[in-house]
Amino acid sequence: MAQLGEILLRENKITRAQLEAALELQKSSGKMLGQILVDQGALTEAQLVAALASQIGMPFVDLSDMVLDGSATARVPGAVCRRHHVIPIGIEDGSLILAMADPANVIARDDVRSLTGMEVKPVVAVRHDVAAAIDRAYRADSDLDDLTTAMEVEEDKADLDQLHEVVEDAPIVKFVNLLITQGIQDGASDIHLEPTESELKVRFRIDGVLHEVMKSPRNIHSGVVSRLKIMAEMNIAERRVPQDGRLSVTAYGRKVDLRIATLPTVWGEKVVMRILDNSTARLDLSQLGFSPENYSRYADSFSKPYGMILVTGPTGSGKSTTLYATLNILNRPEVNIITVEDPVEYRLPGVSQIQTNPKAGLTFASALRSILRADPDIVLIGEIRDHETAQIAIEASLTGHLVLTTLHTNDAPSAVTRLTEMGIEPFLVGSALDCVLAQRLARRLCTSCREEYKPTPETLAAARFPWDPSGPLPVLFRPVGCAKCAGTGYRGRVALHEVMQMSETLERMAVERATTAEITAAARAEGMQSLRLDGMAKVLGGVTSLDEVLRVVL
C-alpha cells in the first residue's frame, strides 16, 4: 500500500520541502502526518481525506456541492445516518452508494444493508460535509411521520383541560421544537403556520422569499398553536382575536428570540414566528453592502451631534438592522442612548430601550416626551406614524439631539413631501432633516454556483442598464442552484441604498414645497445615486443578478 506522503507528492498536492518539514515535525510532536499538513495550510481537509481514501483504495466524493438522489436518501432513516455519520447519495447497478466519514465502520454498512435489503458501495467523504448533507436531506418533515398519533383533539371540540393535556405530550413538543430548529438552521426570518380546510401548511421566509417546506395533517393544528401560545405566555383559551407574544430558545450555541403573532382566519388561527437572531443586532455597518460613496455620505450625517436621520423603505427592507448597526457605532459610555420601539426586536447592551404599550397610554408620542426629560444624546424612534410623533421628533433634533427613525416611503426624496403632508411646517423639515437613507434588500448570488453570461442588448435596454451601446457587452452573473443554496441560486441578502444629504438647495426647495420629482432631480445633480443604479453596480460586481434587482426596485 502506498504511503500517504508518496500519494500526495504524486498528485502534486504538496511539495517535497513541505513533506520533509512535516515529517520532521511528526518526529517531535507525535501527530499524524496528514493533520500536520492541514495545520500548516499545505492541504485542505478535503484533499487529506481524498488522499487517505486513495491510500485504502476507496473512491472519494465531495458532498459540499453534490445534489443527492432523493430516492436513495429516502431508503435510510435520518436517525441512522446521524448515528453512524453516513448518508446514501445514489443508486448504481442495484447497489446503494453510501458516503461515510469512517469507511472502517463495518457496523454502519451492516445496518444500512439490513434496513434497505441492498448491497452497499462505500465511498469516503469529509465528516463535516456528511453532517451538512444529512441536515439538508433529512429535514424536519421526515421526522414528523410518527408524531401525529397523539394529536387527535379537534379544534372546535377541545376544552382547556384537553388542550393542556395534548400540548404537554412528547409528539407536540417535538413537532414544535423541530419547526423552530429547522427554521433557524435554514436561516429563515419568519415561520408561517397556515391552516387550510384539510391540512396545516408550513412555510419559511428565506432571503425575503417564502418557501413551502411541509404539509401536515389538519388535526394537529390546535395542539401546535396551543403549545406555541403556552411557550410565549399567551392566552390559549382566546382564539377570536389576534395575540402577540415572545419566547427565547438556544439553538446551535446561540440565543435566538422569537416573536409570535396569531391571527384568526376562517380555517383557524394562523401563526407567524419572526426569528430574531441577536447576532443581527451586532452587525457592523460596513457589512450591510454600502458602496464607498454611500457609506461616506451616511457616515457624515450620523457623526454629527444633532439632526434627524430618516431610514425609509417598505416593511422587511432591513431598516431596523441598519439603525441598530448605526447605534453600535455610536454606543459609547459617554453617550446616553434611548430608544422607543414597537416592539423591541433586539436587546442592545448599554442602550435604554422602551416598548410602546398603547393600552396603557404609552404611545410613541407620549414616550418621546418622557425620553426628552431623561437627558438623552441620541434618540431612536421605531417609526414615525402620526403628526404628533413627527412634530416632537423634529423639535428634538432642533434642540441638540441626534434623532434616528424610520418612515414608509418608496425613495429618499419622498420623505420630505411625506413629512409636510403629515402636517409638519416645511421650514422645520428643511432645518431638522439632515439625511434620508432609502433601502431595499436583494438576494445575494451563491458564489459556489453562479455563472457568467453576456446579456443581449435587448435585455439591457429593457432593464435600463447603464452601459455604452457602442462598447462591448458587460459580463454579468446569474443563478444556477446547488446544494449549498438549496437549489435557489441565492444565499444571503445585500442592501441597495439611496443616500440623500440635505443641502442648502434641498432645504430651500423643502421650504418652497417643491414636488418630489423636483427634489429628486436636484438631489441627483448633487451626487445622490438612485436605488436602481446602486443595484446595477452590485449586478456588475457579481453580488446579485439583474432579475433580482428588477424584482425589488422599479
Coordinates of C-alpha atoms in Angstrom, one line a residue:
M1 CA 0.0 0.0 0.0
A2 CA 1.4 3.4 -1.0
Q3 CA 2.4 5.8 1.8
L4 CA 0.3 8.9 2.3
G5 CA 3.3 11.2 1.5
E6 CA 4.0 9.5 -1.7
I7 CA 0.4 9.8 -2.8
L8 CA 0.4 13.5 -2.1
L9 CA 3.6 14.1 -3.9
R10 CA 2.5 12.0 -6.9
E11 CA -0.8 14.0 -7.2
N12 CA 1.1 17.3 -6.8
K13 CA -0.8 18.2 -3.7
I14 CA 2.3 19.2 -1.7
T15 CA 6.0 19.8 -2.5
R16 CA 8.9 17.7 -1.4
A17 CA 10.0 20.5 1.0
Q18 CA 6.6 20.6 2.7
L19 CA 6.6 16.9 3.1
E20 CA 10.1 16.8 4.7
A21 CA 9.2 19.7 7.0
A22 CA 6.1 17.8 8.1
L23 CA 8.0 14.6 8.7
E24 CA 10.5 16.4 10.9
L25 CA 7.7 17.9 12.9
Q26 CA 6.0 14.5 13.2
K27 CA 9.0 13.1 14.9
S28 CA 8.9 15.7 17.7
S29 CA 5.1 16.1 18.1
G30 CA 3.8 12.6 17.5
K31 CA 0.9 14.0 15.4
M32 CA -0.4 12.3 12.3
L33 CA 1.3 13.4 9.1
G34 CA -1.9 14.4 7.4
Q35 CA -3.0 16.5 10.4
I36 CA 0.3 18.3 10.4
L37 CA 0.0 19.2 6.7
V38 CA -3.6 20.5 7.3
D39 CA -2.5 22.6 10.3
Q40 CA 0.3 24.1 8.3
G41 CA -2.1 25.0 5.4
A42 CA -0.3 22.8 2.9
L43 CA -3.5 20.7 2.5
T44 CA -7.2 21.3 2.9
E45 CA -9.2 18.8 4.9
A46 CA -10.9 17.6 1.7
Q47 CA -7.5 17.0 0.0
L48 CA -6.3 15.0 3.0
V49 CA -9.5 12.8 3.1
A50 CA -9.2 12.2 -0.7
A51 CA -5.6 11.1 -0.3
L52 CA -6.5 8.8 2.6
A53 CA -9.3 7.3 0.5
S54 CA -6.8 6.7 -2.3
Q55 CA -4.4 5.1 0.2
I56 CA -7.0 2.5 1.1
G57 CA -8.3 2.1 -2.4
M58 CA -11.7 3.7 -2.0
P59 CA -13.3 6.5 -4.1
F60 CA -13.7 10.0 -2.5
V61 CA -16.7 12.2 -3.1
D62 CA -17.1 15.9 -2.4
L63 CA -20.5 16.4 -0.8
S64 CA -20.3 20.2 -0.4
D65 CA -21.9 20.9 -3.8
M66 CA -23.4 17.5 -4.7
V67 CA -27.1 17.1 -5.4
L68 CA -28.2 14.0 -3.6
D69 CA -30.5 11.4 -5.1
G70 CA -33.8 11.6 -3.1
S71 CA -34.7 8.0 -3.9
A72 CA -31.5 6.9 -2.2
T73 CA -31.8 9.1 0.9
A74 CA -35.4 8.0 1.4
R75 CA -34.3 4.4 2.0
V76 CA -32.4 5.1 5.2
P77 CA -33.9 7.0 8.2
G78 CA -32.2 10.2 9.3
A79 CA -31.6 8.9 12.8
V80 CA -29.5 6.0 11.4
C81 CA -27.5 8.4 9.2
R82 CA -26.8 10.7 12.1
R83 CA -25.8 7.8 14.5
H84 CA -23.2 6.4 12.0
H85 CA -22.2 9.6 10.2
V86 CA -23.2 8.2 6.8
I87 CA -25.6 9.2 4.0
P88 CA -26.8 7.4 0.9
I89 CA -26.1 9.5 -2.2
G90 CA -27.2 7.4 -5.1
I91 CA -28.1 4.0 -6.5
E92 CA -25.8 2.3 -9.1
D93 CA -26.4 -1.2 -10.6
G94 CA -28.8 -2.1 -7.8
S95 CA -26.4 -1.1 -5.1
L96 CA -26.7 1.8 -2.6
I97 CA -23.8 4.2 -2.7
L98 CA -23.1 5.2 0.9
A99 CA -20.9 8.2 1.7
M100 CA -19.1 7.5 5.0
A101 CA -17.0 9.7 7.3
D102 CA -15.4 6.5 8.7
P103 CA -15.1 3.8 6.0
A104 CA -13.9 1.3 8.5
N105 CA -17.2 1.3 10.3
V106 CA -18.5 -2.2 9.3
I107 CA -21.4 -1.9 11.7
A108 CA -22.8 1.1 9.8
R109 CA -22.6 -0.8 6.5
D110 CA -24.4 -3.9 8.0
D111 CA -27.2 -1.7 9.5
V112 CA -27.8 0.1 6.2
R113 CA -27.7 -3.2 4.3
S114 CA -30.2 -4.9 6.6
L115 CA -32.5 -1.8 6.5
T116 CA -32.6 -1.5 2.7
G117 CA -32.0 -5.0 1.6
M118 CA -29.5 -3.7 -0.9
E119 CA -25.7 -4.2 -1.3
V120 CA -23.7 -1.2 -0.1
K121 CA -20.9 0.5 -2.0
P122 CA -19.0 2.7 0.4
V123 CA -17.3 6.0 -0.6
V124 CA -15.3 8.4 1.6
A125 CA -16.3 12.0 2.4
V126 CA -15.3 14.7 4.8
R127 CA -17.0 14.3 8.2
H128 CA -18.5 17.9 8.4
D129 CA -19.7 17.6 4.7
V130 CA -21.5 14.4 5.7
A131 CA -23.1 16.2 8.6
A132 CA -24.2 19.1 6.4
A133 CA -25.6 16.7 3.8
I134 CA -27.6 14.9 6.5
D135 CA -29.1 18.2 7.6
R136 CA -30.0 19.1 4.0
A137 CA -31.5 15.8 3.2
Y138 CA -33.3 14.8 6.4
R139 CA -35.4 17.9 7.1
A140 CA -37.8 18.2 10.0
D141 CA -40.8 16.8 8.0
S142 CA -39.1 13.4 7.7
D143 CA -39.1 13.2 11.5
L144 CA -42.8 14.1 11.8
D145 CA -44.4 10.9 10.3
D146 CA -44.8 9.3 13.7
L147 CA -45.7 12.4 15.7
T148 CA -49.4 12.8 14.8
T149 CA -50.9 9.8 16.6
A150 CA -51.3 11.6 19.9
M151 CA -52.7 14.8 18.4
E152 CA -56.3 13.9 17.7
V153 CA -58.1 16.7 19.5
E154 CA -60.5 18.5 17.2
E155 CA -60.1 22.3 17.5
D156 CA -63.8 23.1 17.8
K157 CA -64.3 20.4 20.5
A158 CA -61.2 20.9 22.6
D159 CA -61.7 22.3 26.1
L160 CA -58.9 23.8 28.2
D161 CA -58.2 20.5 30.1
Q162 CA -57.8 18.6 26.8
L163 CA -55.6 21.3 25.3
H164 CA -53.3 21.4 28.3
E165 CA -53.0 17.6 28.2
V166 CA -52.3 17.5 24.5
V167 CA -49.7 20.3 24.4
E168 CA -47.6 18.6 27.1
D169 CA -47.4 15.3 25.0
A170 CA -44.0 14.5 23.7
P171 CA -45.1 14.4 20.0
I172 CA -46.4 18.0 20.1
V173 CA -43.3 19.2 21.9
K174 CA -41.1 17.5 19.4
F175 CA -43.0 18.8 16.5
V176 CA -42.7 22.5 17.6
N177 CA -39.1 22.1 18.5
L178 CA -38.3 20.6 15.1
L179 CA -40.1 23.5 13.4
I180 CA -38.2 26.1 15.3
T181 CA -34.8 24.3 15.0
Q182 CA -35.3 23.7 11.2
G183 CA -36.2 27.4 10.7
I184 CA -33.1 28.6 12.5
Q185 CA -30.9 26.2 10.7
D186 CA -32.2 27.2 7.3
G187 CA -31.7 30.9 8.0
A188 CA -35.4 31.7 7.9
S189 CA -36.5 35.1 9.0
D190 CA -40.2 34.0 9.5
I191 CA -42.0 30.7 10.0
H192 CA -45.6 30.7 8.8
L193 CA -48.1 28.1 10.1
E194 CA -51.2 28.3 7.9
P195 CA -54.3 26.2 8.4
T196 CA -56.4 25.2 5.4
E197 CA -59.5 23.1 5.1
S198 CA -57.7 19.8 5.1
E199 CA -54.1 20.4 6.2
L200 CA -51.6 22.6 8.1
K201 CA -49.1 24.2 5.7
V202 CA -45.7 25.4 6.9
R203 CA -43.7 28.0 5.0
F204 CA -40.3 29.6 5.7
R205 CA -39.3 33.0 4.5
I206 CA -35.7 32.7 3.5
D207 CA -33.8 35.7 2.0
G208 CA -37.1 37.5 1.7
V209 CA -39.0 34.8 -0.3
L210 CA -41.5 32.3 1.1
H211 CA -40.8 28.6 0.5
E212 CA -43.3 25.8 1.4
V213 CA -41.4 23.2 3.5
M214 CA -44.0 20.8 4.6
K215 CA -47.7 19.9 4.9
S216 CA -49.1 18.1 8.0
P217 CA -52.5 16.7 9.0
R218 CA -55.1 19.2 9.9
N219 CA -55.9 17.6 13.3
I220 CA -52.5 18.6 14.8
H221 CA -53.2 22.4 14.3
S222 CA -54.9 23.1 17.6
G223 CA -52.2 21.3 19.6
V224 CA -49.4 23.1 17.8
V225 CA -50.9 26.5 18.2
S226 CA -51.7 26.0 21.9
R227 CA -48.2 24.7 22.5
L228 CA -46.7 27.9 21.0
K229 CA -49.1 30.1 22.9
I230 CA -48.0 28.5 26.2
M231 CA -44.3 28.9 25.3
A232 CA -44.9 32.6 24.5
E233 CA -47.2 33.2 27.6
M234 CA -50.3 33.9 25.6
N235 CA -53.9 33.1 26.3
I236 CA -54.7 29.6 24.9
A237 CA -58.4 29.9 25.5
E238 CA -58.8 33.0 23.3
R239 CA -58.9 32.2 19.6
R240 CA -61.1 35.0 18.3
V241 CA -58.7 38.0 18.5
P242 CA -55.1 38.4 17.4
Q243 CA -52.4 37.9 20.1
D244 CA -48.7 38.7 20.3
G245 CA -46.0 37.0 22.4
R246 CA -42.3 36.4 22.7
L247 CA -40.1 33.5 23.6
S248 CA -36.3 32.7 23.7
V249 CA -34.6 29.5 22.6
T250 CA -31.0 28.4 22.5
A251 CA -30.0 26.8 19.2
Y252 CA -26.6 25.8 17.8
G253 CA -24.9 27.5 20.7
R254 CA -26.5 30.9 20.4
K255 CA -29.6 32.6 21.9
V256 CA -32.4 33.3 19.5
D257 CA -35.6 35.3 20.3
L258 CA -38.9 34.6 18.5
R259 CA -41.8 37.0 18.2
I260 CA -45.1 35.1 17.9
A261 CA -48.2 36.6 16.3
T262 CA -51.5 34.8 15.9
L263 CA -54.3 35.8 13.5
P264 CA -57.8 34.3 13.4
T265 CA -58.7 33.1 9.9
V266 CA -61.7 31.2 8.5
W267 CA -59.8 27.8 9.0
G268 CA -58.3 28.6 12.4
E269 CA -55.5 30.6 13.8
K270 CA -52.6 31.4 11.5
V271 CA -49.3 31.8 13.4
V272 CA -46.2 33.7 12.2
M273 CA -43.0 33.4 14.1
R274 CA -40.4 36.1 13.5
I275 CA -36.9 34.8 14.2
L276 CA -34.8 37.5 15.8
D277 CA -31.2 36.4 15.8
N278 CA -29.4 38.6 18.3
S279 CA -26.2 38.4 16.2
T280 CA -28.0 40.6 13.7
A281 CA -28.1 43.5 16.1
R282 CA -24.4 43.3 16.5
L283 CA -23.6 43.7 12.8
D284 CA -21.0 46.1 11.6
L285 CA -22.5 48.9 9.4
S286 CA -19.8 48.1 6.8
Q287 CA -21.1 44.6 6.4
L288 CA -24.5 45.8 5.0
G289 CA -23.4 46.4 1.4
F290 CA -22.8 50.1 1.4
S291 CA -20.8 51.4 -1.6
P292 CA -17.9 53.6 -0.5
E293 CA -19.6 56.7 -1.7
N294 CA -22.9 56.0 0.0
Y295 CA -21.2 54.9 3.3
S296 CA -19.2 58.2 3.3
R297 CA -22.3 60.3 2.8
Y298 CA -24.3 58.4 5.5
A299 CA -21.3 58.4 8.0
D300 CA -21.1 62.2 7.6
S301 CA -24.6 62.5 8.9
F302 CA -24.6 60.1 11.9
S303 CA -21.3 61.6 13.0
K304 CA -22.9 64.9 13.8
P305 CA -24.1 65.7 17.3
Y306 CA -27.7 66.7 16.3
G307 CA -30.1 66.5 13.4
M308 CA -32.6 63.9 12.1
I309 CA -31.7 60.8 10.1
L310 CA -34.5 59.0 8.3
V311 CA -34.3 55.4 7.0
T312 CA -37.1 54.7 4.6
G313 CA -38.4 51.6 2.8
P314 CA -41.2 49.1 2.9
T315 CA -41.7 46.5 5.6
G316 CA -38.9 43.9 5.6
S317 CA -36.3 46.1 3.9
G318 CA -33.8 46.0 6.7
K319 CA -34.4 49.4 8.2
S320 CA -34.2 48.3 11.8
T321 CA -30.9 46.3 11.1
T322 CA -29.3 49.5 9.6
L323 CA -30.4 51.6 12.6
Y324 CA -29.1 49.0 15.1
A325 CA -25.8 48.8 13.2
T326 CA -25.6 52.6 13.4
L327 CA -26.2 52.6 17.1
N328 CA -23.4 50.0 17.5
I329 CA -21.0 52.7 16.2
L330 CA -22.5 55.5 18.3
N331 CA -22.8 53.5 21.5
R332 CA -20.1 54.7 23.9
P333 CA -20.0 55.1 27.7
E334 CA -20.1 58.9 27.5
V335 CA -23.3 58.9 25.4
N336 CA -26.9 58.4 26.6
I337 CA -28.9 56.5 24.0
I338 CA -32.7 55.9 24.5
T339 CA -35.0 54.1 22.1
V340 CA -38.7 53.7 21.8
E341 CA -39.9 50.8 19.6
D342 CA -42.9 48.7 18.8
P343 CA -41.8 46.0 19.5
V344 CA -38.3 45.9 20.9
E345 CA -36.9 43.3 18.5
Y346 CA -33.2 43.1 19.7
R347 CA -31.7 43.8 23.1
L348 CA -28.7 46.2 22.9
P349 CA -26.3 46.4 25.8
G350 CA -25.8 49.9 27.1
V351 CA -28.9 51.2 25.5
S352 CA -32.2 52.1 27.3
Q353 CA -35.0 50.6 25.2
I354 CA -38.7 51.3 25.7
Q355 CA -41.5 49.3 24.2
T356 CA -44.7 51.1 23.4
N357 CA -48.0 50.0 25.1
P358 CA -50.9 51.8 23.7
K359 CA -53.4 50.1 26.1
A360 CA -51.5 51.7 29.0
G361 CA -51.2 55.1 27.2
L362 CA -47.6 54.6 26.3
T363 CA -47.5 55.6 22.6
F364 CA -44.6 56.8 20.5
A365 CA -45.5 60.4 21.2
S366 CA -46.0 60.1 25.0
A367 CA -42.8 58.0 25.4
L368 CA -40.9 60.5 23.3
R369 CA -42.0 63.4 25.6
S370 CA -40.7 61.5 28.6
I371 CA -37.5 60.5 26.9
L372 CA -36.6 64.1 26.2
R373 CA -36.8 64.8 30.0
A374 CA -34.2 62.0 30.6
D375 CA -31.3 63.9 29.1
P376 CA -30.6 61.8 26.0
D377 CA -27.9 62.4 23.5
I378 CA -29.2 60.1 20.8
V379 CA -32.9 59.0 20.4
L380 CA -34.1 56.2 18.2
I381 CA -37.8 56.2 17.3
G382 CA -39.0 52.9 15.8
E383 CA -41.3 54.6 13.3
I384 CA -43.0 57.9 12.7
R385 CA -46.7 57.1 12.2
D386 CA -48.5 60.3 13.0
H387 CA -48.2 64.1 13.2
E388 CA -47.6 64.3 16.9
T389 CA -44.7 61.9 16.9
A390 CA -43.2 63.6 13.8
Q391 CA -43.5 67.1 15.5
I392 CA -41.8 66.0 18.7
A393 CA -39.0 64.2 16.8
I394 CA -38.4 67.3 14.6
E395 CA -38.3 69.6 17.7
A396 CA -35.9 67.2 19.4
S397 CA -33.5 67.2 16.5
L398 CA -33.5 71.0 16.6
T399 CA -32.7 71.2 20.3
G400 CA -29.4 69.3 20.2
H401 CA -30.4 65.7 19.9
L402 CA -29.4 63.2 17.2
V403 CA -32.7 61.5 16.2
L404 CA -32.7 58.2 14.2
T405 CA -36.1 57.0 12.9
T406 CA -37.9 55.3 10.0
L407 CA -40.6 56.3 7.6
H408 CA -42.5 54.3 5.0
T409 CA -41.7 55.9 1.6
N410 CA -40.6 54.5 -1.7
D411 CA -37.5 56.5 -2.1
A412 CA -35.4 59.1 -0.2
P413 CA -36.7 62.4 -1.8
S414 CA -40.3 61.3 -1.0
A415 CA -39.6 61.6 2.7
V416 CA -39.5 65.4 2.5
T417 CA -43.0 65.7 1.0
R418 CA -44.3 62.9 3.3
L419 CA -43.4 64.9 6.4
T420 CA -45.0 68.0 5.1
E421 CA -48.1 66.0 4.2
M422 CA -48.2 64.8 7.9
G423 CA -48.6 68.5 8.9
I424 CA -45.0 69.5 9.7
E425 CA -44.1 73.0 8.7
P426 CA -41.8 73.0 5.6
F427 CA -39.3 75.3 7.2
L428 CA -39.0 72.8 10.2
V429 CA -38.4 69.9 7.8
G430 CA -35.7 71.7 5.9
S431 CA -33.9 72.8 9.2
A432 CA -34.2 69.5 11.1
L433 CA -33.7 66.8 8.4
D434 CA -30.0 66.0 7.8
C435 CA -30.0 62.8 5.8
V436 CA -32.5 60.3 4.3
L437 CA -31.4 56.7 3.6
A438 CA -33.7 54.6 1.4
Q439 CA -33.0 50.9 1.1
R440 CA -34.2 47.6 -0.3
L441 CA -32.9 44.0 0.2
A442 CA -31.9 41.9 -2.7
R443 CA -30.8 38.3 -2.6
R444 CA -27.0 37.6 -3.0
L445 CA -25.9 35.2 -5.7
C446 CA -24.5 31.9 -4.4
T447 CA -20.7 32.1 -5.0
S448 CA -20.5 28.4 -5.4
C449 CA -22.7 28.0 -8.4
R450 CA -23.2 31.4 -10.1
E451 CA -22.3 31.5 -13.8
E452 CA -21.0 34.2 -16.1
Y453 CA -23.0 35.3 -19.2
K454 CA -23.3 38.1 -21.6
P455 CA -26.9 39.5 -21.8
T456 CA -28.4 40.6 -25.1
P457 CA -28.6 44.3 -25.9
E458 CA -32.4 44.0 -25.8
T459 CA -32.3 42.7 -22.3
L460 CA -30.1 45.5 -21.1
A461 CA -32.3 48.1 -22.8
A462 CA -35.4 46.7 -21.3
A463 CA -33.8 46.8 -17.8
R464 CA -32.5 50.4 -18.5
F465 CA -29.0 49.1 -17.6
P466 CA -26.3 51.8 -17.7
W467 CA -23.9 50.8 -20.5
D468 CA -22.5 52.2 -23.7
P469 CA -24.2 50.5 -26.7
S470 CA -21.2 51.2 -28.8
G471 CA -18.9 49.3 -26.4
P472 CA -18.7 45.6 -25.5
L473 CA -21.5 43.8 -23.7
P474 CA -20.9 43.7 -19.9
V475 CA -20.2 40.3 -18.3
L476 CA -22.9 39.6 -15.6
F477 CA -23.7 36.7 -13.3
R478 CA -26.9 34.6 -13.0
P479 CA -28.1 32.0 -10.5
V480 CA -27.7 28.3 -11.2
G481 CA -28.5 26.4 -8.0
C482 CA -26.5 23.9 -6.0
A483 CA -26.7 22.0 -2.7
K484 CA -25.2 24.9 -0.7
C485 CA -28.0 27.3 -1.7
A486 CA -30.8 24.6 -1.7
G487 CA -31.1 24.9 -5.5
T488 CA -32.2 28.5 -5.4
G489 CA -29.0 30.1 -6.8
Y490 CA -29.1 32.7 -4.0
R491 CA -27.6 32.7 -0.5
G492 CA -28.0 35.6 1.9
R493 CA -29.0 39.2 1.1
V494 CA -27.4 42.5 0.4
A495 CA -28.9 46.0 0.8
L496 CA -29.4 48.5 -2.0
H497 CA -29.1 52.1 -0.9
E498 CA -30.0 55.7 -1.8
V499 CA -28.5 58.4 0.4
M500 CA -29.8 61.9 0.2
Q501 CA -27.9 64.5 2.2
M502 CA -29.8 67.7 2.8
S503 CA -28.0 70.7 1.3
E504 CA -28.9 74.4 1.2
T505 CA -30.6 73.9 -2.2
L506 CA -32.7 71.0 -0.9
E507 CA -33.6 72.9 2.3
R508 CA -34.8 75.8 0.2
M509 CA -36.8 73.5 -2.0
A510 CA -38.4 71.9 1.0
V511 CA -39.5 75.3 2.4
E512 CA -40.9 76.2 -1.1
R513 CA -42.9 72.9 -1.1
A514 CA -41.2 71.6 -4.2
T515 CA -42.5 68.4 -5.7
T516 CA -40.9 65.0 -5.1
A517 CA -39.7 65.0 -8.8
E518 CA -38.1 68.4 -8.4
I519 CA -36.3 67.3 -5.2
T520 CA -35.2 64.1 -6.8
A521 CA -33.7 65.9 -9.8
A522 CA -31.8 68.3 -7.5
A523 CA -30.5 65.5 -5.2
R524 CA -29.2 63.5 -8.2
A525 CA -27.5 66.6 -9.6
E526 CA -25.7 66.8 -6.2
G527 CA -24.4 63.2 -6.4
M528 CA -27.2 61.1 -5.0
Q529 CA -27.2 57.6 -6.6
S530 CA -30.6 56.1 -7.0
L531 CA -31.6 52.7 -5.7
R532 CA -31.6 51.3 -9.2
L533 CA -28.1 52.5 -10.0
D534 CA -26.8 51.1 -6.8
G535 CA -28.4 47.8 -7.6
M536 CA -26.9 47.8 -11.1
A537 CA -23.5 48.5 -9.7
K538 CA -23.9 45.4 -7.5
V539 CA -25.0 43.4 -10.6
L540 CA -21.8 44.4 -12.4
G541 CA -19.8 43.3 -9.3
G542 CA -21.4 39.9 -9.4
V543 CA -23.1 40.3 -6.0
T544 CA -26.6 39.9 -7.3
S545 CA -28.4 39.3 -10.5
L546 CA -30.2 41.6 -12.9
D547 CA -33.6 39.9 -12.4
E548 CA -33.2 40.2 -8.6
V549 CA -32.6 43.9 -8.7
L550 CA -35.6 44.4 -11.1
R551 CA -37.7 42.4 -8.6
V552 CA -37.1 44.8 -5.7
V553 CA -36.6 48.1 -7.5
L554 CA -38.9 49.8 -10.0

